[in-house]
Coordinates of C-alpha atoms in Angstrom, one line a residue:
M1477 CA 14.2 -7.9 -49.3
T1478 CA 14.6 -8.9 -45.6
T1479 CA 12.9 -12.1 -44.6
G1480 CA 12.7 -13.8 -41.3
L1481 CA 10.6 -16.1 -39.0
Q1482 CA 7.5 -14.8 -37.2
L1483 CA 5.5 -16.6 -34.5
K1484 CA 1.8 -16.6 -35.1
S1485 CA -1.3 -17.8 -33.3
K1486 CA -4.5 -19.1 -35.0
V1487 CA -7.8 -20.2 -33.6
A1488 CA -10.1 -22.4 -35.8
A1489 CA -13.9 -22.3 -35.8
D1490 CA -14.0 -25.5 -33.7
G1491 CA -11.7 -23.9 -31.1
A1492 CA -8.5 -25.7 -32.2
L1493 CA -5.6 -23.4 -31.2
S1494 CA -2.3 -23.6 -33.1
L1495 CA 1.0 -21.7 -32.8
F1496 CA 3.6 -21.9 -35.5
L1497 CA 6.4 -20.1 -37.3
E1498 CA 5.9 -18.4 -40.7
T1499 CA 8.4 -16.8 -43.0
A1500 CA 7.6 -13.1 -43.2
Q1501 CA 8.9 -10.7 -45.8
M1502 CA 9.6 -7.1 -44.7
P1503 CA 8.4 -4.4 -47.1
E1504 CA 10.5 -1.4 -47.9
P1505 CA 10.0 1.0 -45.0
G1506 CA 7.8 4.0 -45.5
P1507 CA 9.1 7.5 -44.9
D1508 CA 8.5 7.3 -41.2
E1509 CA 9.2 3.6 -40.7
V1510 CA 12.2 1.5 -39.8
I1511 CA 13.0 -2.2 -39.9
I1512 CA 14.3 -3.6 -36.6
Q1513 CA 16.3 -6.7 -36.3
V1514 CA 14.6 -8.0 -33.2
E1515 CA 17.2 -9.3 -30.6
A1516 CA 15.0 -9.6 -27.5
T1517 CA 11.3 -9.6 -26.7
P1518 CA 9.7 -10.5 -23.3
I1519 CA 6.9 -12.7 -22.5
N1520 CA 4.4 -10.6 -20.5
P1521 CA 1.0 -11.8 -19.0
S1522 CA -0.7 -9.6 -21.7
D1523 CA 1.2 -11.6 -24.4
L1524 CA -0.1 -14.9 -23.0
G1525 CA -3.7 -13.8 -23.6
N1526 CA -2.9 -13.2 -27.3
L1527 CA -0.9 -16.4 -27.6
F1528 CA -3.3 -18.8 -26.0
G1529 CA -6.5 -17.2 -24.8
R1530 CA -8.2 -19.3 -22.1
V1531 CA -6.8 -22.8 -22.5
D1532 CA -5.9 -25.6 -20.1
L1533 CA -2.2 -25.6 -19.6
D1534 CA -2.2 -29.4 -19.5
G1535 CA -3.7 -29.5 -23.1
F1536 CA -0.6 -28.4 -25.0
A1537 CA 1.1 -30.7 -27.4
T1538 CA 4.0 -30.1 -29.9
T1539 CA 4.3 -31.8 -33.3
G1540 CA 7.1 -31.4 -35.8
E1541 CA 10.6 -30.3 -35.2
G1542 CA 12.7 -27.2 -35.4
E1543 CA 11.2 -24.4 -37.4
A1544 CA 8.4 -26.7 -38.5
S1545 CA 7.2 -27.2 -34.8
V1546 CA 3.5 -26.6 -34.2
L1547 CA 2.0 -26.1 -30.7
T1548 CA -1.6 -27.1 -30.3
N1549 CA -4.4 -26.9 -27.7
Q1550 CA -8.1 -26.5 -27.5
V1551 CA -10.0 -23.3 -26.5
P1552 CA -12.9 -24.2 -24.2
A1553 CA -16.3 -23.7 -25.9
A1554 CA -17.3 -21.1 -23.2
A1555 CA -14.3 -18.9 -24.1
L1556 CA -14.6 -19.2 -27.9
P1557 CA -17.2 -16.4 -28.4
A1558 CA -14.7 -13.9 -26.9
M1559 CA -12.2 -14.9 -29.6
K1560 CA -14.7 -14.7 -32.6
A1561 CA -12.9 -11.8 -34.2
R1562 CA -9.6 -13.7 -34.6
I1563 CA -11.0 -17.1 -35.8
G1564 CA -9.2 -18.2 -38.9
K1565 CA -6.6 -15.5 -38.8
H1566 CA -2.8 -15.9 -38.6
M1567 CA -2.3 -13.4 -35.8
P1568 CA 1.2 -12.1 -35.1
V1569 CA 2.0 -11.9 -31.3
G1570 CA 4.4 -10.2 -28.9
N1571 CA 3.7 -6.6 -27.7
E1572 CA 7.2 -5.2 -27.3
G1573 CA 10.9 -5.8 -27.9
A1574 CA 14.2 -4.3 -28.8
G1575 CA 16.8 -4.6 -31.5
K1576 CA 19.0 -2.7 -34.0
V1577 CA 17.5 -0.6 -36.8
I1578 CA 18.9 -2.1 -40.1
A1579 CA 16.8 -0.1 -42.6
A1580 CA 15.1 3.3 -42.4
G1581 CA 12.7 5.4 -44.4
S1582 CA 13.4 8.8 -46.0
S1583 CA 12.3 11.1 -43.2
D1584 CA 14.8 12.7 -40.9
A1585 CA 13.3 11.0 -37.9
A1586 CA 13.7 7.6 -39.5
Q1587 CA 17.2 8.2 -40.7
A1588 CA 18.3 9.4 -37.3
L1589 CA 17.5 5.9 -36.0
M1590 CA 19.6 4.0 -38.6
G1591 CA 22.0 1.6 -36.9
K1592 CA 20.8 2.4 -33.4
M1593 CA 19.5 0.1 -30.7
V1594 CA 15.8 0.9 -30.1
S1595 CA 12.9 -0.6 -28.2
T1596 CA 9.3 -0.5 -29.5
M1597 CA 5.7 -1.5 -28.7
A1598 CA 4.8 -2.1 -32.3
G1599 CA 3.2 -5.5 -31.8
G1600 CA 4.1 -8.7 -33.7
M1601 CA 7.5 -8.7 -31.9
Y1602 CA 7.9 -12.5 -31.7
A1603 CA 9.8 -12.2 -35.0
Q1604 CA 13.3 -11.9 -36.3
Y1605 CA 12.4 -8.6 -38.1
R1606 CA 9.7 -6.0 -37.5
V1607 CA 8.6 -2.8 -39.3
A1608 CA 7.8 0.0 -36.9
N1609 CA 6.8 3.6 -37.1
V1610 CA 9.4 5.9 -35.6
M1611 CA 6.8 7.3 -33.2
T1612 CA 6.7 3.9 -31.5
C1613 CA 10.5 3.6 -31.1
L1614 CA 12.5 4.6 -28.0
P1615 CA 16.2 5.0 -28.8
L1616 CA 18.2 3.3 -26.1
K1617 CA 21.3 4.9 -24.5
D1618 CA 24.7 3.8 -25.8
G1619 CA 25.8 0.6 -24.3
T1620 CA 22.3 -0.6 -23.4
T1621 CA 21.7 -4.1 -24.6
A1622 CA 18.5 -5.4 -26.3
V1623 CA 17.8 -7.6 -23.3
Q1624 CA 18.0 -4.6 -21.0
G1625 CA 15.8 -2.5 -23.3
C1626 CA 13.2 -5.0 -24.5
S1627 CA 10.8 -4.3 -21.6
S1628 CA 10.8 -0.6 -22.0
F1629 CA 7.1 -0.1 -22.6
V1630 CA 4.5 -2.4 -21.0
N1631 CA 5.7 -2.6 -17.4
P1632 CA 7.5 0.7 -17.0
M1633 CA 4.7 2.7 -18.7
T1634 CA 2.1 0.8 -16.8
A1635 CA 3.7 1.6 -13.5
L1636 CA 4.2 5.3 -14.3
S1637 CA 0.7 5.5 -15.7
M1638 CA -0.8 4.1 -12.5
I1639 CA 0.7 7.0 -10.6
E1640 CA -0.4 9.4 -13.3
T1641 CA -4.0 8.1 -12.9
M1642 CA -3.7 8.6 -9.1
R1643 CA -2.8 12.2 -9.6
M1644 CA -5.3 12.9 -12.4
E1645 CA -8.2 11.5 -10.4
G1646 CA -7.3 13.2 -7.1
H1647 CA -6.2 10.2 -5.0
S1648 CA -3.2 10.4 -2.7
A1649 CA -2.0 6.8 -2.4
L1650 CA -2.1 3.5 -4.2
I1651 CA -3.0 -0.2 -3.6
H1652 CA -1.5 -2.8 -6.0
T1653 CA -2.2 -6.6 -6.1
A1654 CA 0.1 -9.3 -7.3
A1655 CA 2.6 -6.8 -6.1
A1656 CA 5.7 -9.0 -6.1
S1657 CA 5.6 -9.2 -9.9
N1658 CA 8.2 -7.6 -12.2
L1659 CA 5.7 -4.7 -12.6
G1660 CA 5.0 -4.5 -8.9
Q1661 CA 8.7 -4.3 -8.1
M1662 CA 9.0 -1.4 -10.6
L1663 CA 6.0 0.4 -9.0
N1664 CA 7.5 0.0 -5.6
R1665 CA 10.8 1.6 -6.7
I1666 CA 9.0 4.5 -8.3
C1667 CA 6.8 5.1 -5.3
L1668 CA 9.8 5.0 -3.0
A1669 CA 11.6 7.5 -5.2
D1670 CA 8.6 9.8 -5.7
G1671 CA 7.3 9.7 -2.1
V1672 CA 4.0 8.0 -3.0
Q1673 CA 2.4 5.8 -0.4
L1674 CA 1.9 2.3 -1.7
V1675 CA 0.1 -0.7 -0.2
N1676 CA 1.3 -3.9 -1.7
I1677 CA -0.9 -7.0 -1.7
V1678 CA 0.8 -10.4 -2.2
R1679 CA -0.2 -14.1 -1.7
R1680 CA 2.8 -15.7 -0.2
A1681 CA 5.3 -15.0 2.6
E1682 CA 8.3 -15.1 0.3
Q1683 CA 6.7 -12.4 -1.9
A1684 CA 6.2 -10.3 1.2
D1685 CA 9.9 -10.8 2.2
L1686 CA 11.0 -9.8 -1.3
L1687 CA 9.2 -6.5 -1.3
K1688 CA 10.1 -5.7 2.3
G1689 CA 13.7 -6.3 1.4
M1690 CA 13.3 -3.7 -1.3
G1691 CA 12.1 -1.1 1.2
A1692 CA 8.3 -1.5 0.9
K1693 CA 6.6 -0.3 4.0
Y1694 CA 3.1 -1.8 3.6
V1695 CA 3.0 -5.4 2.4
I1696 CA -0.2 -7.4 3.1
N1697 CA -0.5 -11.1 2.6
S1698 CA -4.0 -12.0 1.3
S1699 CA -3.6 -15.6 2.3
L1700 CA -3.5 -14.9 6.1
D1701 CA -6.5 -14.7 8.4
S1702 CA -5.3 -11.3 9.4
F1703 CA -5.5 -9.9 5.9
H1704 CA -8.5 -7.7 6.3
D1705 CA -7.5 -6.2 9.6
E1706 CA -3.9 -5.5 8.3
L1707 CA -5.3 -4.0 5.1
I1708 CA -7.7 -1.7 7.0
E1709 CA -4.8 -0.4 9.2
A1710 CA -2.6 0.2 6.2
L1711 CA -5.4 2.1 4.4
A1712 CA -6.2 4.1 7.5
E1713 CA -2.5 5.2 7.7
T1714 CA -2.0 5.9 3.9
G1715 CA -5.5 7.2 3.0
A1716 CA -5.3 5.0 -0.2
T1717 CA -8.6 5.1 -2.1
L1718 CA -7.3 3.8 -5.5
A1719 CA -6.4 0.2 -6.3
F1720 CA -5.1 -1.6 -9.4
D1721 CA -6.0 -5.2 -9.3
A1722 CA -4.1 -7.7 -11.5
T1723 CA -6.2 -10.7 -10.6
G1724 CA -9.5 -9.6 -12.1
G1725 CA -11.7 -12.4 -10.9
G1726 CA -12.9 -13.5 -7.4
T1727 CA -13.7 -11.3 -4.4
L1728 CA -10.4 -9.5 -4.0
A1729 CA -11.6 -6.2 -5.6
S1730 CA -14.7 -6.3 -3.3
S1731 CA -12.5 -7.0 -0.2
I1732 CA -10.4 -4.0 -1.0
L1733 CA -13.4 -1.7 -1.3
T1734 CA -14.8 -3.0 1.9
C1735 CA -11.5 -2.3 3.7
M1736 CA -11.3 1.2 2.2
E1737 CA -14.8 1.9 3.5
R1738 CA -14.0 0.6 7.0
A1739 CA -10.8 2.7 7.1
L1740 CA -12.7 5.8 6.1
S1741 CA -15.6 5.2 8.5
R1742 CA -13.7 4.8 11.8
D1743 CA -15.1 8.1 13.0
A1744 CA -18.6 7.3 14.1
S1745 CA -19.6 11.0 14.0
N1746 CA -19.4 10.9 10.2
Y1747 CA -21.6 7.8 10.0
S1748 CA -24.2 7.6 7.2
V1749 CA -26.3 4.8 6.0
Y1750 CA -24.9 5.5 2.5
G1751 CA -21.3 5.1 3.7
S1752 CA -18.4 7.5 3.3
T1753 CA -18.7 10.3 0.7
V1754 CA -15.1 9.7 -0.4
H1755 CA -14.9 8.0 -3.8
K1756 CA -13.3 4.6 -3.7
Q1757 CA -11.9 3.2 -7.0
V1758 CA -10.7 -0.3 -8.1
Y1759 CA -9.3 -0.7 -11.6
L1760 CA -9.0 -4.3 -13.0
Y1761 CA -6.0 -4.3 -15.3
G1762 CA -5.2 -8.0 -15.5
S1763 CA -6.8 -11.4 -15.5
L1764 CA -4.7 -13.7 -13.4
D1765 CA -8.0 -15.1 -12.2
F1766 CA -10.5 -15.8 -15.0
S1767 CA -13.4 -16.5 -12.7
P1768 CA -16.2 -13.9 -12.4
T1769 CA -15.6 -10.7 -10.5
T1770 CA -17.8 -10.9 -7.4
L1771 CA -18.9 -7.8 -5.5
N1772 CA -20.3 -8.1 -2.1
R1773 CA -21.6 -4.5 -1.6
A1774 CA -20.6 -3.4 1.9
Y1775 CA -18.9 -0.1 1.1
G1776 CA -21.6 2.5 0.7
M1777 CA -22.4 4.2 -2.5
A1778 CA -19.3 6.2 -3.4
W1779 CA -17.3 3.5 -5.3
A1780 CA -16.6 2.1 -8.7
V1781 CA -14.9 -0.9 -10.3
G1782 CA -13.8 -0.6 -13.9
G1783 CA -11.3 -1.8 -16.5
W1784 CA -8.0 -0.1 -17.1
L1785 CA -5.8 -0.6 -20.1
L1786 CA -2.4 1.1 -20.8
P1787 CA -3.0 2.2 -24.4
N1788 CA -6.3 3.7 -23.6
F1789 CA -4.8 5.7 -20.8
L1790 CA -1.8 6.9 -22.8
A1791 CA -4.1 8.2 -25.5
R1792 CA -5.5 10.6 -22.9
L1793 CA -2.1 12.2 -22.1
A1794 CA -0.8 15.3 -23.7
P1795 CA 2.1 14.6 -26.1
E1796 CA 4.6 16.5 -23.9
R1797 CA 3.6 14.5 -20.8
L1798 CA 3.8 11.2 -22.7
F1799 CA 7.3 12.2 -23.9
A1800 CA 8.4 13.0 -20.4
L1801 CA 7.3 9.6 -19.2
R1802 CA 9.1 7.8 -22.0
Q1803 CA 12.2 9.9 -21.4
R1804 CA 12.2 8.9 -17.7
V1805 CA 12.1 5.2 -18.7
A1806 CA 15.1 5.7 -21.0
D1807 CA 17.1 7.6 -18.3
E1808 CA 16.3 5.0 -15.6
L1809 CA 16.2 1.8 -17.7
T1810 CA 18.9 -0.1 -15.8
T1811 CA 17.9 1.1 -12.4
T1812 CA 14.2 2.0 -11.6
F1813 CA 12.9 0.1 -14.6
A1814 CA 15.3 -2.8 -14.7
S1815 CA 13.9 -6.2 -15.7
H1816 CA 15.5 -9.5 -14.8
Y1817 CA 15.0 -12.6 -16.8
T1818 CA 15.4 -16.2 -15.5
S1819 CA 15.4 -17.8 -19.0
E1820 CA 16.3 -16.9 -22.6
I1821 CA 14.6 -19.0 -25.3
S1822 CA 14.4 -19.1 -29.1
L1823 CA 11.3 -18.8 -31.3
V1824 CA 11.5 -22.6 -31.7
D1825 CA 11.8 -23.1 -28.0
A1826 CA 8.6 -21.1 -27.4
L1827 CA 6.7 -23.8 -29.2
Q1828 CA 8.0 -26.7 -27.1
T1829 CA 5.4 -28.2 -24.7
D1830 CA 7.8 -28.4 -21.7
I1831 CA 9.0 -24.8 -22.1
V1832 CA 5.4 -23.5 -22.6
H1833 CA 4.4 -25.1 -19.3
Q1834 CA 7.2 -23.0 -17.6
Y1835 CA 6.5 -19.6 -19.1
A1836 CA 2.7 -19.9 -19.2
A1837 CA 2.6 -20.6 -15.4
M1838 CA 3.3 -16.9 -14.7
K1839 CA 5.2 -17.6 -11.5
T1840 CA 6.4 -14.6 -9.5
G1841 CA 10.1 -14.2 -10.0
Q1842 CA 10.2 -16.2 -13.2
K1843 CA 10.3 -14.2 -16.4
F1844 CA 11.2 -15.4 -19.9
V1845 CA 12.7 -13.4 -22.8
I1846 CA 12.7 -14.6 -26.5
R1847 CA 15.9 -14.1 -28.5
P1848 CA 14.6 -14.4 -32.1
Q1849 CA 18.1 -14.5 -33.6
M1850 CA 19.0 -17.7 -31.6

């Protein structure tokens, strides 16, 4: 029987958070299952929410050494009700990863993956071994490494699904915040290749320079006094009425809606006290800012703000369309969908306070990958 370490997160009833390594035993794979020796798994913003919830980064402490290391912190009382369902549970973490299939079930689909390098979004990937259903596995092209393939799902499929959403809902251009992120760079490359107008919103000059160096036409710095005027001009030129906001909290979503309305209402002959009849949509898909989302309604009546989650959207797609998106990721994994990592760490490293402070900071241009076999 295959055994290996797995990183787990636990929240106690009093809000005490602990992260630790457990020895997990892999069962015999079912007919449509495989066992993957996990060789690389990225740390994405979505993973941090499962790892830590809403904790103060300064509150981390590590006790013990090596595989006996335990990382602790305290969940604020105000955030604890949202984590009620996981209190007392040893929760496996890590959304996606890649590695070699070392055992396979009896079905033809499972046997076809034996010995191959695959990526998967099976969850619980911060582990040395993982059981996965074949339907969650993406075979990687010969010569593709686990590090190259470990981010084949969350960011690539999110970027592609944003464009799918745009087309399904009848919009013609996109707005994206936190646009210099790894995901934002992918989205920019896709939009350039597919001829989709994209308005990128960033917070710093160096982020703007990065995207412009990649060919982005519209890059707006939200920290400048000219932000609203520049955004209105970009929206008037592109006609963008759909935004994906990674920040979640604060007034940014409201500011985007206001600028959409002003871009649409430049022609005074179409004035109405109820605003433009063109629907304006902002989807919140991240929580970089945990403060409340504030809406200052200055954008008529044809608008909406809602949540957007990748698995929920993918469940709406026809199987053949989902397969086409996954195939595109596999075909362009080292180009359009390439991810670059600044640090490789082990499972034990992921529990060390000084390293946690680095990867939990979510700095643009800084991305960590866990190598469970290290």
